Structure formats: structure tokens, C-alpha cells
Short mmCIF file of N, CA and C in Angstrom, two decimals:
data_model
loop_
_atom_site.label_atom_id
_atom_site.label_comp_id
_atom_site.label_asym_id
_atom_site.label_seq_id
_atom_site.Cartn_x
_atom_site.Cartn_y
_atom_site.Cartn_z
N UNK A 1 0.82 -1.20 0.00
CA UNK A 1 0.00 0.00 0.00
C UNK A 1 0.86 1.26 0.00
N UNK A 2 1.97 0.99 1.04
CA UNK A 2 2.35 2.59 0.83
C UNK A 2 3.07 2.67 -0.17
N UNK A 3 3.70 2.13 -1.18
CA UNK A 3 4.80 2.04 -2.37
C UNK A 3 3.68 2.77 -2.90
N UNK A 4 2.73 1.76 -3.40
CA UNK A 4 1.95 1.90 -4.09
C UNK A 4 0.75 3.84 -4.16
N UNK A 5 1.01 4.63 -3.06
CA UNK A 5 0.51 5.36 -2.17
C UNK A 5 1.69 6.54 -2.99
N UNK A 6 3.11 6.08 -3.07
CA UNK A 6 4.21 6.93 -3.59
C UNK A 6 4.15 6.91 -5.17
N UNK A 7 3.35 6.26 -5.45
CA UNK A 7 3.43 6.46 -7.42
C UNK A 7 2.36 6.62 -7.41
N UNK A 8 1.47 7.01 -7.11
CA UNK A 8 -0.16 7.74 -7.23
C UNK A 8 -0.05 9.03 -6.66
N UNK A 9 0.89 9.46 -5.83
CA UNK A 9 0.37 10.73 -5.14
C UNK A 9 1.80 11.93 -6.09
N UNK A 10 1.76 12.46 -6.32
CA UNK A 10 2.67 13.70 -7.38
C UNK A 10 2.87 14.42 -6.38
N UNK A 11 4.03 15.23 -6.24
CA UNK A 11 4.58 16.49 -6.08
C UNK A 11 4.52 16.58 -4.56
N UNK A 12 4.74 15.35 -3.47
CA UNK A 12 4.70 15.43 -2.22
C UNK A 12 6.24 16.19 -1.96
N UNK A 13 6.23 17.05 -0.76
CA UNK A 13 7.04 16.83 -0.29
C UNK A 13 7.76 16.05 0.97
N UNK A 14 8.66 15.78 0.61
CA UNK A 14 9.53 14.32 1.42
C UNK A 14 10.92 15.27 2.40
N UNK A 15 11.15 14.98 3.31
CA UNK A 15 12.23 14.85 3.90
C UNK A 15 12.52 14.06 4.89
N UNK A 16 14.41 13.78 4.55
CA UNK A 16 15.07 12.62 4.96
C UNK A 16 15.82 13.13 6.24
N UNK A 17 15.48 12.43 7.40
CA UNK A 17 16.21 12.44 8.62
C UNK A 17 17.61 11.22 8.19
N UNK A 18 18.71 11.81 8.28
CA UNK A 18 20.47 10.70 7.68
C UNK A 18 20.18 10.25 6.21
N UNK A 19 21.05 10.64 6.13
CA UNK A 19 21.26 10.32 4.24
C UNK A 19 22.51 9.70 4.02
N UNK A 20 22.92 8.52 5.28
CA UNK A 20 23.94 7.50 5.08
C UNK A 20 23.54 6.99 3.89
N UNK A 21 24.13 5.57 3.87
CA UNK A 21 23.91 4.66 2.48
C UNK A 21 22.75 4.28 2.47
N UNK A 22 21.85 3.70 2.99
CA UNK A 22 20.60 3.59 3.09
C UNK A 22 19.66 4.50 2.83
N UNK A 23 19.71 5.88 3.38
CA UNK A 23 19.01 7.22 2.82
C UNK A 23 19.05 7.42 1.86
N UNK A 24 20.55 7.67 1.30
CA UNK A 24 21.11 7.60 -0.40
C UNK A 24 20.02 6.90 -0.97
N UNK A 25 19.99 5.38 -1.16
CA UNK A 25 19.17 4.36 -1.95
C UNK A 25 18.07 4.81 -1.88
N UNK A 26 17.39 5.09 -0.46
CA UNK A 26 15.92 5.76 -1.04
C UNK A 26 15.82 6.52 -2.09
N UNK A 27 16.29 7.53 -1.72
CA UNK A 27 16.29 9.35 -2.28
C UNK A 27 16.32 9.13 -3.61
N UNK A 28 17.80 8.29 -3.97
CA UNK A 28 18.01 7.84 -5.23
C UNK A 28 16.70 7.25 -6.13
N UNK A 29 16.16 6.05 -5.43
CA UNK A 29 15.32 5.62 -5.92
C UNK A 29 14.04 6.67 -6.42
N UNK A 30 13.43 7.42 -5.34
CA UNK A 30 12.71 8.69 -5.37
C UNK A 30 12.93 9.77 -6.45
N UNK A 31 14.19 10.00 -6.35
CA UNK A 31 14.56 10.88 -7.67
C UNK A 31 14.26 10.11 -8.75
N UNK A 32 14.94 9.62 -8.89
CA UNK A 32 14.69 8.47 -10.48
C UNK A 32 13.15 8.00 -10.79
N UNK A 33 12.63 7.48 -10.24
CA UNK A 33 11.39 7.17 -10.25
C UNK A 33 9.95 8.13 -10.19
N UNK A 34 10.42 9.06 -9.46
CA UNK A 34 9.01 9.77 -8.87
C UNK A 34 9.19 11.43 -8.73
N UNK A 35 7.91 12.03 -8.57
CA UNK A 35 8.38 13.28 -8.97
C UNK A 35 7.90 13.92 -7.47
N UNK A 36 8.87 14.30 -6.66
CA UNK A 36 8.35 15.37 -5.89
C UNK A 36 9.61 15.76 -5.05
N UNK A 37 9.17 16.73 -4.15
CA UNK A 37 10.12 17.51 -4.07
C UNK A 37 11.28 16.88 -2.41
N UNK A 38 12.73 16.37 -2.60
CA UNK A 38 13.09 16.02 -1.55
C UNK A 38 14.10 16.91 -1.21
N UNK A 39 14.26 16.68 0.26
CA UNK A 39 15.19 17.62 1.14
C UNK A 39 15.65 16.48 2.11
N UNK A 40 16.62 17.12 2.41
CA UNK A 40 17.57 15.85 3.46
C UNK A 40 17.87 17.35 5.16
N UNK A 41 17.29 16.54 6.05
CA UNK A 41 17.62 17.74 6.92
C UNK A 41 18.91 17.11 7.52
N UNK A 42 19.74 18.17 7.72
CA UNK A 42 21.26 18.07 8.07
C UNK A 42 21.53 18.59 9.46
N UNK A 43 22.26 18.41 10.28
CA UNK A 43 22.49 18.77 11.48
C UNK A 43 23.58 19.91 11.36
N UNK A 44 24.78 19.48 10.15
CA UNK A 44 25.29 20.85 10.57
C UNK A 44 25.63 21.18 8.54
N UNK A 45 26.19 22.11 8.40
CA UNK A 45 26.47 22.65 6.85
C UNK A 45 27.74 21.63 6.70
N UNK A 46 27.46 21.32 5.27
CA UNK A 46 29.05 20.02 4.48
C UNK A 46 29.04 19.29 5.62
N UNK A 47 27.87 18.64 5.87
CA UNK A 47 28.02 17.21 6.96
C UNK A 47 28.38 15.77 6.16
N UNK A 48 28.18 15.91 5.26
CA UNK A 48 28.70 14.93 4.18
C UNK A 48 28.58 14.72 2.96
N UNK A 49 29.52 14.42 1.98
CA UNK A 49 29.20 14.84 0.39
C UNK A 49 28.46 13.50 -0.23
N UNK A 50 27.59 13.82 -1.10
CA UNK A 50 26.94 13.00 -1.45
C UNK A 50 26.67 13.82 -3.14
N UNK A 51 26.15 13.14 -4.01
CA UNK A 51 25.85 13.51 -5.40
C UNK A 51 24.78 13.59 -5.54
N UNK A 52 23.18 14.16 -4.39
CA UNK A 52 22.10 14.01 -4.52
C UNK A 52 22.14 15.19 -5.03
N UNK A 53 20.61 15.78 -5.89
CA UNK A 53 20.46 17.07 -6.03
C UNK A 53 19.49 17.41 -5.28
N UNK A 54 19.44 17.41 -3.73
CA UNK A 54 18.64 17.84 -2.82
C UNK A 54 18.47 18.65 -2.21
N UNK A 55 17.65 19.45 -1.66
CA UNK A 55 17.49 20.39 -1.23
C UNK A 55 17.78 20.31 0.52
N UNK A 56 18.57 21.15 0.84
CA UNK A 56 19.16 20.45 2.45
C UNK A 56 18.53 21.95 3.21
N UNK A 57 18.01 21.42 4.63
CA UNK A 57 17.72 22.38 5.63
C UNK A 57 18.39 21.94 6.88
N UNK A 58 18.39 23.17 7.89
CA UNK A 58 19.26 22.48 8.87
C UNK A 58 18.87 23.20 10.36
N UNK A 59 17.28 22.98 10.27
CA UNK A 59 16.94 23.59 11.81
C UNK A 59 15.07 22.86 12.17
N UNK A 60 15.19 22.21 13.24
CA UNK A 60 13.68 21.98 13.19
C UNK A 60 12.64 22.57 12.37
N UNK A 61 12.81 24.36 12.71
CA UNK A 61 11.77 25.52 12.39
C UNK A 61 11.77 25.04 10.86
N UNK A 62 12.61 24.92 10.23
CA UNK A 62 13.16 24.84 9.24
C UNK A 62 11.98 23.41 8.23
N UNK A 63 11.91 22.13 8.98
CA UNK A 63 11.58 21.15 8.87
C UNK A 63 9.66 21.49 8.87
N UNK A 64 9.17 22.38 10.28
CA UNK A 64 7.69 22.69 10.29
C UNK A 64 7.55 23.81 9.69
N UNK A 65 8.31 24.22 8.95
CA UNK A 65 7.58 25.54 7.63
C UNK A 65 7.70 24.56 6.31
N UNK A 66 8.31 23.91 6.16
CA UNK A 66 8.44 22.98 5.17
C UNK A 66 7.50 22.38 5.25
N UNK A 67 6.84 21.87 6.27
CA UNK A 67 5.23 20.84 6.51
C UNK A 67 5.30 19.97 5.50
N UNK A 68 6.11 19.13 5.51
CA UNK A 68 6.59 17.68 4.70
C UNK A 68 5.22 16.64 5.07
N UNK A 69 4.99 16.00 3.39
CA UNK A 69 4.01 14.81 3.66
C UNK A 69 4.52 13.43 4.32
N UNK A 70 5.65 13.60 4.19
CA UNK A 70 5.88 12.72 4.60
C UNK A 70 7.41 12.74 5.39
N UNK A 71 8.24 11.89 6.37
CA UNK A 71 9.49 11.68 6.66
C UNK A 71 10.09 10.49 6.37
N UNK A 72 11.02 10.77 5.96
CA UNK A 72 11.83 9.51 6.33
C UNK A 72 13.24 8.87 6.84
N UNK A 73 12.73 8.12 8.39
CA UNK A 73 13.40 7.93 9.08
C UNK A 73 14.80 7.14 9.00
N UNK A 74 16.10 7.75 8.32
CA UNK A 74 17.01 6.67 7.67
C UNK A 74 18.24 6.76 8.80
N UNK A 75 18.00 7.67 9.34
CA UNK A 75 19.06 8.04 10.51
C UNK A 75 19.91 6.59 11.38
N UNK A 76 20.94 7.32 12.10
CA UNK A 76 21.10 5.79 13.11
C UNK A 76 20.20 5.31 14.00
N UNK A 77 20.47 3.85 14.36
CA UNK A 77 18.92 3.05 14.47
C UNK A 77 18.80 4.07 15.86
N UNK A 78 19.47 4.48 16.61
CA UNK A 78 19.27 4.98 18.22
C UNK A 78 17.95 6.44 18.34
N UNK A 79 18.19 6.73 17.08
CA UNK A 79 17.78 7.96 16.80
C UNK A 79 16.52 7.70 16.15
N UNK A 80 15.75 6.94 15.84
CA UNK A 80 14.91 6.68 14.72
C UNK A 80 13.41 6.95 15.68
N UNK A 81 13.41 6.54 16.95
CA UNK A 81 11.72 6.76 17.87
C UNK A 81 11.64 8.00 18.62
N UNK A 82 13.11 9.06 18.66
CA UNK A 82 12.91 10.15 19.28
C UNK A 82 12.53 11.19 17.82
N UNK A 83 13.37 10.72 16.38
CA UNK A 83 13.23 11.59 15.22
C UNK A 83 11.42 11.02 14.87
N UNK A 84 10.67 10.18 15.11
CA UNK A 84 9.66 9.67 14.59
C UNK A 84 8.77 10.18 15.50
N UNK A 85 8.85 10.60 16.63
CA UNK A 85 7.61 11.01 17.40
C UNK A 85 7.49 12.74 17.28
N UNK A 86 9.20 13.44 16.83
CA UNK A 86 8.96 14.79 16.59
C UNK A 86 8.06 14.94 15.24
N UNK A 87 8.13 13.73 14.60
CA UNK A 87 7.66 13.98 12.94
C UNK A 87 6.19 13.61 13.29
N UNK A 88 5.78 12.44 13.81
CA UNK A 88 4.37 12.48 14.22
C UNK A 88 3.22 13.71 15.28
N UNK A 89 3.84 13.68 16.05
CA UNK A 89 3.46 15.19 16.33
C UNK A 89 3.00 16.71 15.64
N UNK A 90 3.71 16.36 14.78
CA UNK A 90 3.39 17.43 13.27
C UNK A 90 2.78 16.93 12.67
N UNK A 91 2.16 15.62 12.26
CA UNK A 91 1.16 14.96 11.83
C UNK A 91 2.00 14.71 10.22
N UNK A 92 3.30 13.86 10.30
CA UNK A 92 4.10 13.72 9.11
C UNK A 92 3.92 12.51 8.78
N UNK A 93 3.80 11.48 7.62
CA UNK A 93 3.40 10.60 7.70
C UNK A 93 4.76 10.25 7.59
N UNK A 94 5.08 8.49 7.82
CA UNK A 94 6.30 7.88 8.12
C UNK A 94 7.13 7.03 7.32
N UNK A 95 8.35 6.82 7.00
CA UNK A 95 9.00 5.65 6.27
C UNK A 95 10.06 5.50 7.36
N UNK A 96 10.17 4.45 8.19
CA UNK A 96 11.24 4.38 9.04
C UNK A 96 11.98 2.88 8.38
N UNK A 97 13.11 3.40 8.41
CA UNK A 97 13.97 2.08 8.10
C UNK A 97 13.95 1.22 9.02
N UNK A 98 14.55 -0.11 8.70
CA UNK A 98 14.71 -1.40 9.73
C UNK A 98 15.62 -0.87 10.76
N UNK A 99 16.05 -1.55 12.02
CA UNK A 99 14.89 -1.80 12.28
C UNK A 99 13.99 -0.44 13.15
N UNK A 100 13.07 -0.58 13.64
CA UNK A 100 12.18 0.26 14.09
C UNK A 100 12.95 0.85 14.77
N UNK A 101 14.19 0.65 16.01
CA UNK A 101 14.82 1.26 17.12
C UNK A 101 15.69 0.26 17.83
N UNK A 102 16.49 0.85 18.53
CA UNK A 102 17.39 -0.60 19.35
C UNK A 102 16.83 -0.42 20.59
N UNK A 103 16.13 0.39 21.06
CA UNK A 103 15.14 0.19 22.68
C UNK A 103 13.69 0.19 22.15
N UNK A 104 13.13 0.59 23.55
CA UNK A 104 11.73 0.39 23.51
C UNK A 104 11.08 1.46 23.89
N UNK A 105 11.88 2.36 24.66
CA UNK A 105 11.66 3.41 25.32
C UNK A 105 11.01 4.33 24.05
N UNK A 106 9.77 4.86 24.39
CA UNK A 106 9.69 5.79 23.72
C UNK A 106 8.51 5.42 22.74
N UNK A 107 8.33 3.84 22.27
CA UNK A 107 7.47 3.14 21.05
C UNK A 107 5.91 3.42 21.75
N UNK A 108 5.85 3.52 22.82
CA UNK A 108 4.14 2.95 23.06
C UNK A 108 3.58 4.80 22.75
N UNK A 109 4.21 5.77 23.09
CA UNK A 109 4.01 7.10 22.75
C UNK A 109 3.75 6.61 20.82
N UNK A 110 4.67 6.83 20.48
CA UNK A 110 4.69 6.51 18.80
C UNK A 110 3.79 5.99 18.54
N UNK A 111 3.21 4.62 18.68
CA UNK A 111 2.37 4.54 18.35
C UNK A 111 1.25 4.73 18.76
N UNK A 112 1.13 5.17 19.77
CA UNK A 112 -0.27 5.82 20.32
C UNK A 112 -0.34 7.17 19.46
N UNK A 113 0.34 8.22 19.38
CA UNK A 113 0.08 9.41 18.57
C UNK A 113 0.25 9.03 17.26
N UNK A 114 0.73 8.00 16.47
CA UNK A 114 0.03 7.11 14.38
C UNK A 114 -1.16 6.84 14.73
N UNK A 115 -1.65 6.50 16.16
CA UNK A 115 -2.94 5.79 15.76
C UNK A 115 -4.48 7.04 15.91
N UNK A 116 -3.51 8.01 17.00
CA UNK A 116 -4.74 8.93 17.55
C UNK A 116 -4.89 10.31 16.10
N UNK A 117 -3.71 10.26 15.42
CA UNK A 117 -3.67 11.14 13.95
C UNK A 117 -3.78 10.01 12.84
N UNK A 118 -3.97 8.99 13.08
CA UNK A 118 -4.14 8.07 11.99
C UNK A 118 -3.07 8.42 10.69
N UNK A 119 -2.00 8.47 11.25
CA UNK A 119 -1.07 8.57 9.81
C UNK A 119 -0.54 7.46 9.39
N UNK A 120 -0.17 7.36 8.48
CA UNK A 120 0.68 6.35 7.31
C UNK A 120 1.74 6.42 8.28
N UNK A 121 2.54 4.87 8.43
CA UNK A 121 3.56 4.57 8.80
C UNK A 121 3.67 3.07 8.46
N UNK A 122 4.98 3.52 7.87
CA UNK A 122 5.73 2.25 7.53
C UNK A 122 7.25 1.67 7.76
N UNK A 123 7.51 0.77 8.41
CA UNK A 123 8.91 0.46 8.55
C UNK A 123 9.09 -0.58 7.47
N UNK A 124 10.48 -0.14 7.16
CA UNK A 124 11.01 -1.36 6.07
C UNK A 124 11.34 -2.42 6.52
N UNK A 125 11.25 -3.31 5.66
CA UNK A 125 11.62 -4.68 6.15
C UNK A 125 11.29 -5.54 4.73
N UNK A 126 12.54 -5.44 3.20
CA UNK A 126 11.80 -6.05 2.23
C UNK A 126 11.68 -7.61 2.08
N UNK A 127 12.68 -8.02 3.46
CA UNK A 127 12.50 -9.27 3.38
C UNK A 127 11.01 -10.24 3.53
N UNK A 128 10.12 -9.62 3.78
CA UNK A 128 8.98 -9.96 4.03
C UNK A 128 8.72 -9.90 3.04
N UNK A 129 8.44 -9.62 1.62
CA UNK A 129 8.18 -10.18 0.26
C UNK A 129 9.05 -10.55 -0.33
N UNK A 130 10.24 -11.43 -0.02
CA UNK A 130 11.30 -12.30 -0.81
C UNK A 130 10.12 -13.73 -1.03
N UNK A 131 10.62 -13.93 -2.50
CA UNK A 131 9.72 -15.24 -2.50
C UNK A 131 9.64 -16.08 -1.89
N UNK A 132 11.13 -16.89 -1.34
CA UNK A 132 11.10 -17.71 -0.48
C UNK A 132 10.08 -17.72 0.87
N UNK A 133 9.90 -16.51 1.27
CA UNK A 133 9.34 -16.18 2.47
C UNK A 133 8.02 -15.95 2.27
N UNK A 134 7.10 -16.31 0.92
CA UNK A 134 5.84 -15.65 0.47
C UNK A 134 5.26 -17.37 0.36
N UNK A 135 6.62 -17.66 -0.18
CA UNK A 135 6.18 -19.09 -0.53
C UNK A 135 5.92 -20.40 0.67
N UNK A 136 6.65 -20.08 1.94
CA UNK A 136 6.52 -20.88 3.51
C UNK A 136 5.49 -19.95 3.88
N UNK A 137 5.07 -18.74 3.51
CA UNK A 137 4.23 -18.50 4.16
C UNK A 137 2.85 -18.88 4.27
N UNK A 138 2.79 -18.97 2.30
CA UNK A 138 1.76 -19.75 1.77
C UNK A 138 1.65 -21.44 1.96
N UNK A 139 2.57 -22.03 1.86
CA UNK A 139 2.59 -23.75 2.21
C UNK A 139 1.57 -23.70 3.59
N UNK A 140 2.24 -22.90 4.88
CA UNK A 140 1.92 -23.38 5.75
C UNK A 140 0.33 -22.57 6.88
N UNK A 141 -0.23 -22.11 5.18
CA UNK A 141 -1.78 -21.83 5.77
C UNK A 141 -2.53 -23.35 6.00
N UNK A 142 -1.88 -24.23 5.51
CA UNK A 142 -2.75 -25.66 5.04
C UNK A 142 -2.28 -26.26 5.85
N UNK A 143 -0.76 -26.51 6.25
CA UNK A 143 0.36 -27.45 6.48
C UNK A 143 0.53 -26.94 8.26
N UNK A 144 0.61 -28.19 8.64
CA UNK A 144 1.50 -27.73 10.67
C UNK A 144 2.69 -28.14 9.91
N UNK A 145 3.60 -28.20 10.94
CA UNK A 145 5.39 -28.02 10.71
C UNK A 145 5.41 -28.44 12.43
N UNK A 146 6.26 -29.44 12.62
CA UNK A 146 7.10 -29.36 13.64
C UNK A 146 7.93 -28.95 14.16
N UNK A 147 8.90 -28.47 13.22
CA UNK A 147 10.37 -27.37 13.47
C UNK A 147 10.23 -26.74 12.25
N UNK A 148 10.86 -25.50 12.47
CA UNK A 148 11.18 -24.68 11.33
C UNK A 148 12.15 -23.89 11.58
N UNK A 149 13.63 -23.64 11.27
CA UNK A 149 14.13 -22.52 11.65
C UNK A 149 15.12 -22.15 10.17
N UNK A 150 14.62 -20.70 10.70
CA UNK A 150 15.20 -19.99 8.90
C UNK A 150 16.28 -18.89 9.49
N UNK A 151 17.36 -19.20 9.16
CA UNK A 151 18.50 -18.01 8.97
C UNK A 151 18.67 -17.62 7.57
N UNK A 152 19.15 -16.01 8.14
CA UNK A 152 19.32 -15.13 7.20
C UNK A 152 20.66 -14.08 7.57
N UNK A 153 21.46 -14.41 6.97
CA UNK A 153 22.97 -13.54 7.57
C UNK A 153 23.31 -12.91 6.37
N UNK A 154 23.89 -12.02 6.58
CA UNK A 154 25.19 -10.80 5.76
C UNK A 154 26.19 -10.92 6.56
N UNK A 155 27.14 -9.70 5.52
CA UNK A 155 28.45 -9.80 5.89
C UNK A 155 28.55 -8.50 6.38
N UNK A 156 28.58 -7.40 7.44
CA UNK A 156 29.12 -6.20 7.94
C UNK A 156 30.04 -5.77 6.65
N UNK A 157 31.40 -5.99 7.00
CA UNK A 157 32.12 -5.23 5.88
C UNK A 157 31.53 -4.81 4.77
N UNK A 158 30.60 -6.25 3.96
CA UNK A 158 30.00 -5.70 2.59
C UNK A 158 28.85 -4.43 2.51
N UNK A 159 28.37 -3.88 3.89
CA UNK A 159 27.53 -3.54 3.93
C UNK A 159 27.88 -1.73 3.19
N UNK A 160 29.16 -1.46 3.71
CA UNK A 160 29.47 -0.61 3.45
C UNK A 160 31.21 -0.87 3.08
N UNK A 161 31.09 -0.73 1.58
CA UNK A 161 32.51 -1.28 1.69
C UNK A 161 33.46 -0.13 1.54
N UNK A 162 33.40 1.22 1.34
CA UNK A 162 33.77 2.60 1.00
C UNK A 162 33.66 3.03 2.73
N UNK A 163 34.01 2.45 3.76
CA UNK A 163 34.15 2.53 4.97
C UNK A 163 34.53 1.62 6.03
N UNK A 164 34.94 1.56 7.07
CA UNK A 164 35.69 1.42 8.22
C UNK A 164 34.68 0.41 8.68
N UNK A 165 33.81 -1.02 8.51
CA UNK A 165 33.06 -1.10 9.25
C UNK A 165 32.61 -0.80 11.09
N UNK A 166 34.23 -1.04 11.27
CA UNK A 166 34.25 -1.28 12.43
C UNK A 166 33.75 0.19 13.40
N UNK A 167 33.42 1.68 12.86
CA UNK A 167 33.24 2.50 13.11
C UNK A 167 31.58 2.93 12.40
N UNK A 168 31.45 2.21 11.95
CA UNK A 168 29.83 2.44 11.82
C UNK A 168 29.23 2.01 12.74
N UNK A 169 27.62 2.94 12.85
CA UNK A 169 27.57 2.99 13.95
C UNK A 169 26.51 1.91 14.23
N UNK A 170 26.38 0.71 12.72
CA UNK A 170 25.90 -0.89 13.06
C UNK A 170 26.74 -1.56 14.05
N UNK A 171 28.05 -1.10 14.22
CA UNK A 171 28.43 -2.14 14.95
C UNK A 171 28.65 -1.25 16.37
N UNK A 172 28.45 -0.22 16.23
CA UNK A 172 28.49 0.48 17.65
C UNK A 172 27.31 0.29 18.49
N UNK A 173 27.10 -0.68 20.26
CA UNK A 173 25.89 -0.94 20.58
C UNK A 173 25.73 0.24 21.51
N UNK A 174 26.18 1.57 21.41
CA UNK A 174 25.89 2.18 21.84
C UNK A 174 24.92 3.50 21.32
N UNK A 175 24.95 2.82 19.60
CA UNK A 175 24.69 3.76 18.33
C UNK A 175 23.55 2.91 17.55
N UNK A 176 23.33 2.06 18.41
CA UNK A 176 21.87 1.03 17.67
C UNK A 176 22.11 -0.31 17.58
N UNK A 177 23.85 -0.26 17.08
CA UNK A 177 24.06 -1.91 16.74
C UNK A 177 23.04 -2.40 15.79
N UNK A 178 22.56 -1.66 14.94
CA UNK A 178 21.94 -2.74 13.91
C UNK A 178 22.24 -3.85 13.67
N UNK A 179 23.11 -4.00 13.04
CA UNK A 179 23.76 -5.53 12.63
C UNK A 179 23.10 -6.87 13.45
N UNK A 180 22.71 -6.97 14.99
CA UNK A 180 22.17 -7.94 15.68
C UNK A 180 20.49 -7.52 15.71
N UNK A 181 20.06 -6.26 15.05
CA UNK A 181 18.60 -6.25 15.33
C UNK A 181 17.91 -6.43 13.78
#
């Protein structure tokens, strides 16, 4: 629904909380594909070079005169339920990357104010339509199973290979630690 929600609706405006590698791929995708207007909000001026042609702001005030249809949450995972409840509050609708947050603190607010403004929110997660996973999902409307266990691993380094893994802040568990969530 919401993909589908982004190629029907024209000329929204979008802005991106972190425009690491993951932000990039959105935006990218967004530019190429779809027409509306994106901005990446930045914390400070030349916070990092990138080849987007985006429009960058760099102050909350900045973010609620803009009155964006939407956000999206690409930031580090630590940051993703304190940047998602300032954006819901403004009544912004949501794209939060995987995963949702590395605590908990903070989620039952979040989703109590998506549900009491009824906004669009979506976290990524495309592994949930890989075929494999469409296809056990479907077997076992019919079928019991006695055991089932499915791994799914990457490699850190590959994730970002134009960097230090060991200083991203996936592997920092003080910075989200993605990598284990």
C-alpha cells in the first residue's frame, strides 16, 4: 500500500532524517522514479558529500515551515523513535527504516500518537516479500510443521565497503548496533 501510495500521489514533499547509504538508496530511488520535491535535513552545513540534487535544511523551524508529507526515518537506528515522534506530532506521515529502534523506550508514545492522527507509517523490512518467504508463508496456511528454523545472515564489511566497518555505527551498541537487530 504505501509504495503503491508513492506512485499515485505527485509532487509530495519528502524529507530525509540521515542520508547514510541507506538514505542515499531511497532518495536515489525517489529521484529516479518519482516526482516530488526532496530535502535531506542536516544537522550541521558540508556534513557529508553526497551527489544528490537535494534540497538540504538544517533547523527543526526549518523542517515545520516545510510541513513535509511525509518523513523519512534513515538516521542511526538509536535515533529513529525520538526523530519519529517529533515527525508524528506534526502529523508527518512515516518511512522508518529497519529496524524500528534498538530500545523500547519511547514506542508505546509513537504509536499511540500514528494511531490517535491516523497517519501512514511504515517500517522497512523487504525481506517480508522475498519469494522464499511468500512461498513458507503460503505452504503453511494448510500445512502444521514441527520445526522450522530460517536463517538469514550478511556480511558487515560488505555492507558498506567505502568505509571502516568497524566504526559504523551498526556495529556500535551504543549507536543502535543494527547488525544484531
Amino acid at each position: 500500500y504505501f509504495i503503491y501510495w508513492l506512485r499515485v500521489v505527485y509532487n509530495m514533499k519528502i524529507v530525509f532524517f540521515g542520508l547514510g547509504s541507506i538514505g542515499q538508496k531511497h532518495a536515489k530511488i525517489l529521484l529516479n522514479d518519482y516526482n516530488h520535491e526532496i530535502y535531506a535535513y542536516r544537522t550541521k552545513k558540508g556534513q557529508s558529500i553526497h551527489n544528490l540534487s537535494l534540497y538540504e535544511i538544517y533547523s527543526w523551524d526549518e523542517v515545520v515551515e516545510l510541513d513535509p508529507d511525509i518523513a523519512f526515518i534513515t538516521n542511526p537506528t538509536y535515533l529513529h523513535t525520538d526523530t519519529a515522534i517529533k515527525c508524528v506530532k506534526n502529523g508527518y506521515r512515516l518511512f522508518i527504516e529497519k529496524p524500528i529502534d534498538s530500545k523500547t523506550q519511547g514506542l508505546s508514545e509513537l504509536i499511540r500518537i500514528v494511531y490517535e492522527k491516523q497517519l501512514t507509517t511504515y517500517v522497512a523490512y523487504n525481506l517480508r516479500f522475498h519469494p522464499v518467504v511468500l512461498k513458507i508463508k503460503e505452504y503453511f496456511k494448510d500445512n502444521k510443521f514441527l520445526h522450522l528454523r530460517v536463517v538469514c545472515t550478511s556480511f558487515l564489511p560488505d555492507w558498506r565497503p567505502d568505509q571502516d566497518h568497524k566504526k559504523s555505527y551498526s556495529s556500535i551498541k551504543e549507536q543502535g548496533g543494527g547488525v544484531l537487530l
